């Protein structure tokens, strides 16, 4: 009989709770921003920072800390979580931005340590994403508007995800194919840097980079193979492939610019095709693997997971239709279902963890971590 695997430290759950608080507050602020008659109008400018830095900054920082296995690395999710609480409490922007900046610099330090042990292209791509997050926080601290941070946030999340996908498949890819990915990432990076000097031209160049990355992922990502398998591999692959389509749509929105959308509807479309359609689809697809690796709690696959995936993408399609046809009421309803899809995801994931209460299966605590970075670090140690 196998001994029960060691429990994960409880502070990881506390860090996840910080992300959950920012998630719920950020979703609420988004609904207020869409025009729903809810209290909390002062939260609306914090909607984006809460979801990007307060939620995804914590989650990515925690994942990196678990993978590295060093105590100091947990400062990243802790600082990001504190920044999220500061946003909710209405603390001065300088304090909040400083907390996020410190957390992002810890993530950069994590990647430096990993690259020192095992220099690989995938690590460099992910490190570039962390640098983009740090740059966004530095710009915010210097007084730049939130709209000017969006390209940097996009680079943070897209390069982190793309780097992880490259890490999973790099041994299967020819040198030329990996160069294509680096070239596409370089176009994105060039556009992001340009956006600091000229916002809209920079966004358009970055949009071209998003299009190129989407094309690369659709063509070369391993999800094209795993979608033929049953159960969780298929669900994850479907989530990823649909997300790659939204990444391409986001690239188109960024390239065409505001002139092809009425009023402020372009801004809504360019944001949510990327951050909802692409990023949250990645979260849905990876959660059954990442949550057990980080918390030690099993998330058995259930076909009902396709419910929150369908809700997200169906409502987002309606939302973009509303943006292109100038229908604010339809956009508000679609945005409400967007938020519900994320809440359904959380509820169904929690339900799945309770299907075998008190147990920690091999899937929950694998002998080798589900995090690609962890495997790279472990194999590089003497």
Coordinates of C-alpha atoms in Angstrom, one line a residue:
X1 CA 0.0 0.0 0.0
X2 CA 1.3 3.4 -0.9
X3 CA 1.8 5.9 1.9
X4 CA -0.4 9.0 1.7
X5 CA 1.5 11.8 -0.1
X6 CA 2.5 14.8 2.1
X7 CA 0.0 17.6 2.4
X8 CA 0.7 20.8 0.7
X9 CA 1.5 23.8 3.0
X10 CA -1.8 25.6 4.0
X11 CA -0.4 29.0 3.2
X12 CA -0.8 28.1 -0.5
X13 CA -4.5 27.9 0.0
X14 CA -4.4 31.3 1.8
X15 CA -2.7 32.8 -1.2
X16 CA -5.3 31.3 -3.5
X17 CA -7.9 32.9 -1.2
X18 CA -6.3 36.3 -1.8
X19 CA -6.7 35.7 -5.6
X20 CA -10.3 34.7 -5.1
X21 CA -11.1 37.9 -3.2
X22 CA -9.6 40.0 -6.1
X23 CA -11.5 37.8 -8.6
X24 CA -14.9 38.3 -7.1
X25 CA -14.3 42.0 -6.6
X26 CA -13.0 42.4 -10.1
X27 CA -16.0 40.7 -11.6
X28 CA -18.3 42.9 -9.6
X29 CA -16.5 46.0 -10.7
X30 CA -16.8 44.8 -14.3
X31 CA -20.6 44.4 -14.0
X32 CA -20.8 48.0 -12.6
X33 CA -18.7 49.2 -15.5
X34 CA -21.1 47.6 -17.9
X35 CA -24.0 49.6 -16.5
X36 CA -25.6 47.2 -14.0
X37 CA -27.2 49.1 -11.1
X38 CA -24.9 47.7 -8.4
X39 CA -23.0 49.5 -5.6
X40 CA -19.3 50.1 -5.9
X41 CA -18.8 52.6 -8.7
X42 CA -15.5 53.6 -7.2
X43 CA -14.2 50.1 -8.0
X44 CA -14.7 50.3 -11.8
X45 CA -11.3 51.8 -12.6
X46 CA -9.8 48.9 -10.7
X47 CA -11.5 46.2 -12.7
X48 CA -8.5 45.5 -15.0
X49 CA -5.7 45.8 -12.4
X50 CA -7.6 43.5 -10.0
X51 CA -8.0 40.7 -12.5
X52 CA -4.6 41.0 -14.1
X53 CA -2.3 41.7 -11.2
X54 CA -4.5 40.8 -8.2
X55 CA -5.7 37.5 -9.6
X56 CA -3.3 36.3 -12.4
X57 CA -0.3 37.8 -10.7
X58 CA -1.0 35.8 -7.6
X59 CA -1.7 32.6 -9.5
X60 CA 1.3 32.8 -11.8
X61 CA 3.5 33.9 -8.9
X62 CA 2.3 31.0 -6.8
X63 CA 2.8 28.5 -9.6
X64 CA 6.3 29.7 -10.2
X65 CA 7.1 29.6 -6.5
X66 CA 5.9 26.0 -6.2
X67 CA 7.9 25.0 -9.2
X68 CA 11.1 26.5 -8.0
X69 CA 10.7 25.2 -4.5
X70 CA 12.4 28.2 -2.7
X71 CA 10.8 30.0 0.2
X72 CA 11.7 33.5 -1.0
X73 CA 9.8 33.0 -4.2
X74 CA 6.5 33.0 -2.3
X75 CA 7.0 36.7 -1.8
X76 CA 5.7 37.2 -5.4
X77 CA 2.1 35.9 -4.8
X78 CA 2.0 37.4 -1.3
X79 CA 2.9 40.9 -2.6
X80 CA 0.5 40.6 -5.6
X81 CA -2.2 39.5 -3.2
X82 CA -1.5 42.4 -0.9
X83 CA -1.7 44.7 -3.9
X84 CA -5.1 43.3 -4.7
X85 CA -6.3 43.9 -1.2
X86 CA -4.9 47.4 -1.4
X87 CA -6.9 48.1 -4.6
X88 CA -10.1 46.9 -2.9
X89 CA -9.4 49.0 0.2
X90 CA -8.8 52.1 -1.9
X91 CA -5.2 52.6 -0.9
X92 CA -3.1 55.2 -2.9
X93 CA -2.1 54.0 -6.4
X94 CA 1.6 54.5 -5.6
X95 CA 1.4 51.9 -2.7
X96 CA -0.5 49.4 -4.8
X97 CA 1.7 49.7 -7.8
X98 CA 4.8 49.4 -5.6
X99 CA 3.5 46.2 -4.2
X100 CA 2.7 44.8 -7.6
X101 CA 6.1 45.9 -8.9
X102 CA 7.9 44.2 -6.0
X103 CA 6.0 41.0 -6.6
X104 CA 6.7 41.0 -10.4
X105 CA 10.4 41.6 -9.7
X106 CA 10.4 38.4 -7.6
X107 CA 8.9 36.5 -10.5
X108 CA 11.7 37.9 -12.7
X109 CA 14.2 36.6 -10.1
X110 CA 12.6 33.2 -10.2
X111 CA 13.1 33.0 -14.0
X112 CA 16.7 34.2 -13.7
X113 CA 17.4 31.4 -11.2
X114 CA 15.7 28.8 -13.5
X115 CA 17.5 30.0 -16.6
X116 CA 20.8 29.9 -14.7
X117 CA 20.2 26.2 -13.9
X118 CA 18.8 25.3 -17.3
X119 CA 19.0 27.9 -20.1
X120 CA 16.2 27.3 -22.6
X121 CA 14.2 29.3 -25.0
X122 CA 11.0 28.6 -23.2
X123 CA 12.3 30.0 -20.0
X124 CA 13.5 33.1 -21.8
X125 CA 10.1 33.6 -23.3
X126 CA 8.3 33.3 -19.9
X127 CA 10.9 35.6 -18.3
X128 CA 10.1 38.2 -21.0
X129 CA 6.5 38.0 -19.9
X130 CA 7.5 38.6 -16.3
X131 CA 9.6 41.6 -17.4
X132 CA 6.6 43.0 -19.2
X133 CA 4.5 42.7 -16.0
X134 CA 7.3 44.5 -14.1
X135 CA 7.4 47.2 -16.7
X136 CA 3.6 47.7 -16.5
X137 CA 3.8 48.2 -12.8
X138 CA 6.7 50.6 -13.1
X139 CA 4.8 52.6 -15.7
X140 CA 1.7 52.7 -13.4
X141 CA 3.9 53.8 -10.5
X142 CA 5.2 56.6 -12.7
X143 CA 1.7 57.9 -13.3
X144 CA 0.7 56.3 -16.6
X145 CA -3.0 55.6 -17.2
X146 CA -4.4 52.1 -17.0
X147 CA -5.1 52.1 -20.8
X148 CA -1.4 52.5 -21.4
X149 CA -0.7 49.4 -19.3
X150 CA -2.9 47.1 -21.4
X151 CA -0.2 46.1 -24.1
X152 CA 2.2 45.3 -21.3
X153 CA -0.4 43.2 -19.5
X154 CA -1.1 41.4 -22.8
X155 CA 2.6 40.6 -23.2
X156 CA 2.9 39.4 -19.6
X157 CA 0.1 36.8 -20.0
X158 CA 0.6 35.8 -23.6
X159 CA 4.3 35.3 -23.3
X160 CA 3.9 33.3 -20.1
X161 CA 1.4 31.0 -21.7
X162 CA 3.2 30.7 -25.0
X163 CA 6.5 29.9 -23.1
X164 CA 4.7 27.2 -21.1
X165 CA 3.4 25.6 -24.3
X166 CA 6.8 25.8 -25.9
X167 CA 8.3 24.1 -22.9
X168 CA 5.9 21.2 -23.2
X169 CA 6.7 20.6 -26.9
X170 CA 10.1 22.0 -27.6
X171 CA 11.8 18.5 -27.9
X172 CA 9.4 17.8 -30.7
X173 CA 9.9 21.0 -32.6
X174 CA 12.5 21.7 -35.3
X175 CA 14.9 24.6 -34.7
X176 CA 13.2 26.5 -37.5
X177 CA 9.8 26.2 -35.9
X178 CA 11.1 27.5 -32.6
X179 CA 12.7 30.5 -34.4
X180 CA 9.2 31.3 -35.9
X181 CA 7.8 31.5 -32.4
X182 CA 10.6 33.7 -31.2
X183 CA 10.1 36.0 -34.2
X184 CA 6.4 36.3 -33.5
X185 CA 7.1 37.0 -29.8
X186 CA 9.6 39.7 -30.9
X187 CA 6.9 41.4 -33.0
X188 CA 4.6 41.5 -30.0
X189 CA 7.4 42.9 -27.9
X190 CA 8.3 45.6 -30.4
X191 CA 4.7 46.7 -30.5
X192 CA 4.4 46.8 -26.7
X193 CA 7.5 48.9 -26.4
X194 CA 6.3 51.2 -29.2
X195 CA 3.0 51.7 -27.4
X196 CA 4.8 53.5 -24.6
X197 CA 5.8 56.2 -27.2
X198 CA 2.8 56.0 -29.5
X199 CA -0.1 54.0 -28.0
X200 CA -2.3 53.2 -31.0
X201 CA 0.5 52.4 -33.5
X202 CA 2.1 50.2 -30.9
X203 CA -1.2 48.4 -30.3
X204 CA -1.5 47.7 -34.0
X205 CA 2.1 46.3 -34.2
X206 CA 1.4 44.2 -31.0
X207 CA -1.8 43.0 -32.7
X208 CA 0.3 41.6 -35.6
X209 CA 2.4 39.8 -33.0
X210 CA -0.8 38.3 -31.5
X211 CA -1.9 37.1 -34.9
X212 CA 1.4 35.5 -35.6
X213 CA 1.5 33.8 -32.2
X214 CA -2.1 32.5 -32.7
X215 CA -1.1 31.0 -36.1
X216 CA 1.9 29.3 -34.6
X217 CA -0.1 27.8 -31.7
X218 CA -2.8 26.5 -34.0
X219 CA -0.3 25.0 -36.3
X220 CA 2.3 23.5 -33.9
X221 CA 0.9 23.2 -30.4
X222 CA 0.5 19.7 -29.0
X223 CA -3.2 20.3 -28.4
X224 CA -3.8 19.3 -32.0
X225 CA -2.8 15.8 -31.0
X226 CA -4.2 15.5 -27.5
X227 CA -7.7 16.6 -28.7
X228 CA -8.1 13.1 -30.2
X229 CA -7.8 11.6 -26.7
X230 CA -10.7 11.2 -24.3
X231 CA -11.5 12.8 -20.9
X232 CA -9.3 15.5 -19.5
X233 CA -6.8 15.6 -22.3
X234 CA -9.5 16.3 -24.8
X235 CA -11.2 19.0 -22.6
X236 CA -7.9 20.7 -22.1
X237 CA -7.1 20.6 -25.8
X238 CA -10.5 22.0 -26.8
X239 CA -10.1 24.8 -24.2
X240 CA -6.6 25.6 -25.7
X241 CA -7.6 25.5 -29.3
X242 CA -10.7 27.7 -28.9
X243 CA -8.5 30.1 -26.9
X244 CA -6.0 30.2 -29.7
X245 CA -8.8 31.2 -32.1
X246 CA -9.8 34.1 -29.7
X247 CA -6.1 35.1 -29.6
X248 CA -6.3 35.5 -33.4
X249 CA -9.5 37.5 -33.1
X250 CA -7.9 39.7 -30.5
X251 CA -5.0 40.3 -32.9
X252 CA -7.4 41.4 -35.6
X253 CA -9.1 43.8 -33.2
X254 CA -5.8 45.2 -32.2
X255 CA -4.6 45.6 -35.8
X256 CA -7.7 47.2 -37.3
X257 CA -7.8 49.8 -34.5
X258 CA -10.6 51.9 -33.1
X259 CA -11.6 53.4 -36.5
X260 CA -13.5 50.2 -37.3
X261 CA -15.5 50.1 -34.1
X262 CA -18.1 52.6 -33.0
X263 CA -17.2 54.7 -29.9
X264 CA -15.6 52.9 -27.0
X265 CA -16.8 49.5 -28.2
X266 CA -13.4 48.7 -29.8
X267 CA -11.7 49.0 -26.4
X268 CA -14.2 46.4 -25.0
X269 CA -13.6 44.1 -27.9
X270 CA -9.8 44.3 -27.9
X271 CA -9.6 43.7 -24.2
X272 CA -12.1 40.8 -23.8
X273 CA -11.2 38.8 -26.8
X274 CA -7.8 38.5 -25.3
X275 CA -8.3 38.5 -21.5
X276 CA -11.5 36.5 -21.5
X277 CA -11.4 34.5 -24.8
X278 CA -7.8 33.6 -24.7
X279 CA -6.5 33.9 -21.1
X280 CA -9.6 32.4 -19.3
X281 CA -9.9 29.6 -21.8
X282 CA -6.3 28.7 -20.9
X283 CA -7.2 28.9 -17.2
X284 CA -10.2 26.6 -17.7
X285 CA -8.1 24.1 -19.7
X286 CA -5.2 24.0 -17.2
X287 CA -7.0 24.2 -13.9
X288 CA -7.6 20.5 -13.4
X289 CA -3.8 20.0 -13.7
X290 CA -2.5 23.1 -12.0
X291 CA -4.7 23.2 -8.9
X292 CA -3.7 19.7 -7.8
X293 CA 0.0 20.5 -8.3
X294 CA -0.2 23.7 -6.3
X295 CA -2.7 22.8 -3.5
X296 CA -2.5 19.0 -3.4
X297 CA -6.3 18.7 -3.9
X298 CA -7.4 16.4 -6.7
X299 CA -9.7 17.9 -9.4
X300 CA -11.2 14.8 -11.1
X301 CA -12.3 15.5 -14.7
X302 CA -16.1 15.7 -15.2
X303 CA -17.8 16.2 -18.6
X304 CA -19.9 19.0 -16.9
X305 CA -16.7 21.1 -17.2
X306 CA -17.8 21.8 -20.8
X307 CA -20.7 23.8 -19.3
X308 CA -18.5 26.7 -18.1
X309 CA -16.4 26.5 -21.3
X310 CA -19.5 26.8 -23.5
X311 CA -20.9 29.6 -21.4
X312 CA -17.7 31.6 -21.6
X313 CA -17.2 31.4 -25.3
X314 CA -20.9 31.6 -26.3
X315 CA -21.4 34.7 -24.2
X316 CA -18.2 36.3 -25.4
X317 CA -19.3 35.8 -29.0
X318 CA -22.5 37.6 -28.2
X319 CA -20.5 40.4 -26.4
X320 CA -18.3 41.0 -29.5
X321 CA -21.4 41.0 -31.7
X322 CA -22.8 43.7 -29.4
X323 CA -19.6 45.7 -29.7
X324 CA -19.6 45.6 -33.5
X325 CA -23.3 46.6 -33.7
X326 CA -23.3 49.2 -30.9
X327 CA -25.8 47.4 -28.5
X328 CA -24.8 48.4 -25.0
X329 CA -27.8 46.5 -23.4
X330 CA -26.9 43.3 -25.2
X331 CA -23.2 43.8 -24.2
X332 CA -24.3 44.2 -20.6
X333 CA -26.2 40.9 -20.6
X334 CA -23.4 39.1 -22.4
X335 CA -21.0 40.5 -19.8
X336 CA -23.2 39.2 -17.0
X337 CA -23.0 35.7 -18.5
X338 CA -19.2 36.1 -18.9
X339 CA -19.0 36.6 -15.1
X340 CA -21.4 33.8 -14.4
X341 CA -19.3 31.4 -16.6
X342 CA -16.3 32.2 -14.3
X343 CA -18.4 31.6 -11.2
X344 CA -19.7 28.4 -12.6
X345 CA -16.1 27.3 -13.4
X346 CA -15.2 28.0 -9.7
X347 CA -18.3 26.1 -8.4
X348 CA -17.9 23.1 -10.7
X349 CA -14.2 22.9 -9.8
X350 CA -15.0 23.0 -6.1
X351 CA -17.7 20.3 -6.7
X352 CA -15.1 18.1 -8.4
X353 CA -12.7 18.4 -5.5
X354 CA -15.5 17.1 -3.2
X355 CA -16.2 14.0 -5.2
X356 CA -13.6 12.1 -3.2
X357 CA -13.4 14.1 0.1
X358 CA -10.3 13.6 2.3
X359 CA -8.3 11.8 -0.4
X360 CA -5.2 12.9 -2.2
X361 CA -4.8 10.8 -5.2
X362 CA -1.7 10.2 -7.3
X363 CA -3.2 12.7 -9.7
X364 CA -3.4 15.3 -6.9
X365 CA 0.2 14.8 -5.7
X366 CA 2.1 13.4 -8.6
X367 CA 5.6 12.0 -8.1
X368 CA 6.7 14.5 -10.7
X369 CA 5.1 17.9 -10.6
X370 CA 2.5 18.8 -13.2
X371 CA 4.2 22.1 -13.6
X372 CA 6.6 22.0 -16.6
X373 CA 9.0 24.5 -14.9
X374 CA 9.3 22.3 -11.8
X375 CA 10.4 19.4 -14.0
X376 CA 13.0 21.6 -15.6
X377 CA 14.3 22.8 -12.3
X378 CA 14.4 19.4 -10.7
X379 CA 16.3 17.8 -13.6
X380 CA 18.9 20.6 -13.5
X381 CA 19.7 20.1 -9.8
X382 CA 22.8 18.1 -8.9

